[in-house]
mmCIF file of C-alpha atoms in Angstrom:
data_model
loop_
_atom_site.group_PDB
_atom_site.id
_atom_site.type_symbol
_atom_site.label_atom_id
_atom_site.label_comp_id
_atom_site.label_asym_id
_atom_site.label_seq_id
_atom_site.Cartn_x
_atom_site.Cartn_y
_atom_site.Cartn_z
ATOM 1 C CA UNK H 1 -28.868 -4.962 62.922
ATOM 2 C CA UNK H 2 -26.233 -7.610 62.286
ATOM 3 C CA UNK H 3 -27.323 -11.226 62.655
ATOM 4 C CA UNK H 4 -24.688 -13.927 63.016
ATOM 5 C CA UNK H 5 -24.309 -17.419 64.386
ATOM 6 C CA UNK H 6 -21.107 -18.903 65.774
ATOM 7 C CA UNK H 7 -18.072 -17.053 64.455
ATOM 8 C CA UNK H 8 -19.889 -15.538 61.473
ATOM 9 C CA UNK H 9 -19.060 -12.044 62.713
ATOM 10 C CA UNK H 10 -15.464 -12.750 61.645
ATOM 11 C CA UNK H 11 -16.538 -11.886 58.087
ATOM 12 C CA UNK H 12 -16.870 -8.250 59.067
ATOM 13 C CA UNK H 13 -13.762 -8.353 61.259
ATOM 14 C CA UNK H 14 -11.611 -9.750 58.426
ATOM 15 C CA UNK H 15 -12.909 -7.089 56.018
ATOM 16 C CA UNK H 16 -12.180 -4.296 58.488
ATOM 17 C CA UNK H 17 -8.687 -5.578 59.270
ATOM 18 C CA UNK H 18 -7.886 -5.965 55.574
ATOM 19 C CA UNK H 19 -9.006 -2.398 54.825
ATOM 20 C CA UNK H 20 -6.800 -1.079 57.626
ATOM 21 C CA UNK H 21 -3.806 -3.087 56.368
ATOM 22 C CA UNK H 22 -4.288 -1.882 52.778
ATOM 23 C CA UNK H 23 -4.537 1.747 53.882
ATOM 24 C CA UNK H 24 -1.462 1.438 56.104
ATOM 25 C CA UNK H 25 0.535 -0.113 53.252
ATOM 26 C CA UNK H 26 -0.513 2.607 50.832
ATOM 27 C CA UNK H 27 0.400 5.308 53.328
ATOM 28 C CA UNK H 28 3.775 3.713 54.011
ATOM 29 C CA UNK H 29 4.524 3.463 50.294
ATOM 30 C CA UNK H 30 3.306 6.995 49.600
ATOM 31 C CA UNK H 31 0.632 5.849 47.158
ATOM 32 C CA UNK H 32 -2.373 7.692 48.583
ATOM 33 C CA UNK H 33 -3.057 9.307 45.204
ATOM 34 C CA UNK H 34 -4.293 6.017 43.698
ATOM 35 C CA UNK H 35 -7.963 5.851 42.708
ATOM 36 C CA UNK H 36 -9.872 5.080 45.895
ATOM 37 C CA UNK H 37 -11.750 2.149 44.335
ATOM 38 C CA UNK H 38 -8.621 0.090 43.672
ATOM 39 C CA UNK H 39 -7.448 -0.246 47.294
ATOM 40 C CA UNK H 40 -11.013 -1.004 48.293
ATOM 41 C CA UNK H 41 -11.201 -3.677 45.573
ATOM 42 C CA UNK H 42 -7.905 -5.193 46.698
ATOM 43 C CA UNK H 43 -9.204 -5.348 50.274
ATOM 44 C CA UNK H 44 -12.386 -7.099 49.157
ATOM 45 C CA UNK H 45 -10.508 -9.617 47.001
ATOM 46 C CA UNK H 46 -7.930 -10.592 49.621
ATOM 47 C CA UNK H 47 -10.494 -10.756 52.395
ATOM 48 C CA UNK H 48 -12.755 -12.866 50.157
ATOM 49 C CA UNK H 49 -10.041 -15.495 49.810
ATOM 50 C CA UNK H 50 -9.361 -15.439 53.556
ATOM 51 C CA UNK H 51 -13.067 -15.675 54.413
ATOM 52 C CA UNK H 52 -13.591 -18.600 52.022
ATOM 53 C CA UNK H 53 -10.850 -20.745 53.535
ATOM 54 C CA UNK H 54 -11.595 -19.701 57.103
ATOM 55 C CA UNK H 55 -15.316 -20.440 56.656
ATOM 56 C CA UNK H 56 -14.647 -23.833 55.092
ATOM 57 C CA UNK H 57 -12.288 -24.772 57.925
ATOM 58 C CA UNK H 58 -14.609 -23.581 60.680
ATOM 59 C CA UNK H 59 -17.773 -25.146 59.252
ATOM 60 C CA UNK H 60 -16.035 -28.441 58.455
ATOM 61 C CA UNK H 61 -15.207 -29.155 62.068
ATOM 62 C CA UNK H 62 -18.276 -27.672 63.711
ATOM 63 C CA UNK H 63 -20.262 -30.466 65.263
ATOM 64 C CA UNK H 64 -20.987 -34.150 65.301
ATOM 65 C CA UNK H 65 -23.292 -36.087 63.017
ATOM 66 C CA UNK H 66 -25.734 -38.371 64.786
ATOM 67 C CA UNK H 67 -27.771 -41.048 63.039
ATOM 68 C CA UNK H 68 -31.264 -41.980 64.185
ATOM 69 C CA UNK H 69 -31.341 -45.765 64.300
ATOM 70 C CA UNK H 70 -35.052 -46.073 63.547
ATOM 71 C CA UNK H 71 -35.306 -43.680 60.592
ATOM 72 C CA UNK H 72 -31.709 -43.509 59.387
ATOM 73 C CA UNK H 73 -31.798 -39.721 59.340
ATOM 74 C CA UNK H 74 -28.599 -37.767 59.946
ATOM 75 C CA UNK H 75 -28.590 -34.898 62.438
ATOM 76 C CA UNK H 76 -25.743 -32.438 62.680
ATOM 77 C CA UNK H 77 -25.123 -31.117 66.170
ATOM 78 C CA UNK H 78 -23.007 -28.083 66.868
ATOM 79 C CA UNK H 79 -22.739 -24.514 65.749
ATOM 80 C CA UNK H 80 -22.536 -23.492 62.130
ATOM 81 C CA UNK H 81 -20.897 -20.167 61.401
ATOM 82 C CA UNK H 82 -23.067 -17.769 59.404
ATOM 83 C CA UNK H 83 -23.739 -14.097 58.814
ATOM 84 C CA UNK H 84 -27.301 -13.026 57.917
ATOM 85 C CA UNK H 85 -28.248 -16.739 57.735
ATOM 86 C CA UNK H 86 -25.659 -17.361 54.966
ATOM 87 C CA UNK H 87 -22.823 -19.787 55.798
ATOM 88 C CA UNK H 88 -19.524 -18.041 56.363
ATOM 89 C CA UNK H 89 -17.644 -19.521 53.417
ATOM 90 C CA UNK H 90 -20.241 -18.242 50.927
ATOM 91 C CA UNK H 91 -19.339 -14.656 51.843
ATOM 92 C CA UNK H 92 -15.894 -15.208 50.279
ATOM 93 C CA UNK H 93 -17.161 -15.322 46.676
ATOM 94 C CA UNK H 94 -19.509 -12.408 47.412
ATOM 95 C CA UNK H 95 -16.524 -10.364 48.527
ATOM 96 C CA UNK H 96 -14.559 -11.409 45.426
ATOM 97 C CA UNK H 97 -17.380 -10.328 43.119
ATOM 98 C CA UNK H 98 -17.629 -6.950 44.851
ATOM 99 C CA UNK H 99 -13.876 -6.512 44.453
ATOM 100 C CA UNK H 100 -13.951 -7.288 40.730
ATOM 101 C CA UNK H 101 -16.940 -4.977 40.223
ATOM 102 C CA UNK H 102 -14.950 -2.196 41.866
ATOM 103 C CA UNK H 103 -12.000 -2.878 39.555
ATOM 104 C CA UNK H 104 -14.236 -2.708 36.470
ATOM 105 C CA UNK H 105 -15.895 0.450 37.799
ATOM 106 C CA UNK H 106 -12.517 2.106 38.314
ATOM 107 C CA UNK H 107 -11.470 1.215 34.750
ATOM 108 C CA UNK H 108 -14.581 2.701 33.147
ATOM 109 C CA UNK H 109 -14.798 5.876 35.221
#
């Protein structure tokens, strides 16, 4: 079960689109014989950068901040964008780390 709020599902969509683009580029260039972990790592790294900036942009403009006059507390109204209760932009570094782990794994295997 996938749990998301707002446009958090775009994390998975960006990953899927990036994997398709990487595979199409490798097929067009005739480089299908490359170790299968490297294209996967490249897809994770590029999508991690895209997800980071997209998440920061979407969460920055999502909602108004209201201030309670009596208590002075700030309340943020609007939708935040998250996947599995983690804000969207935090999935970018996760994707980067997975990509670098795949690169290291392909070097040592």
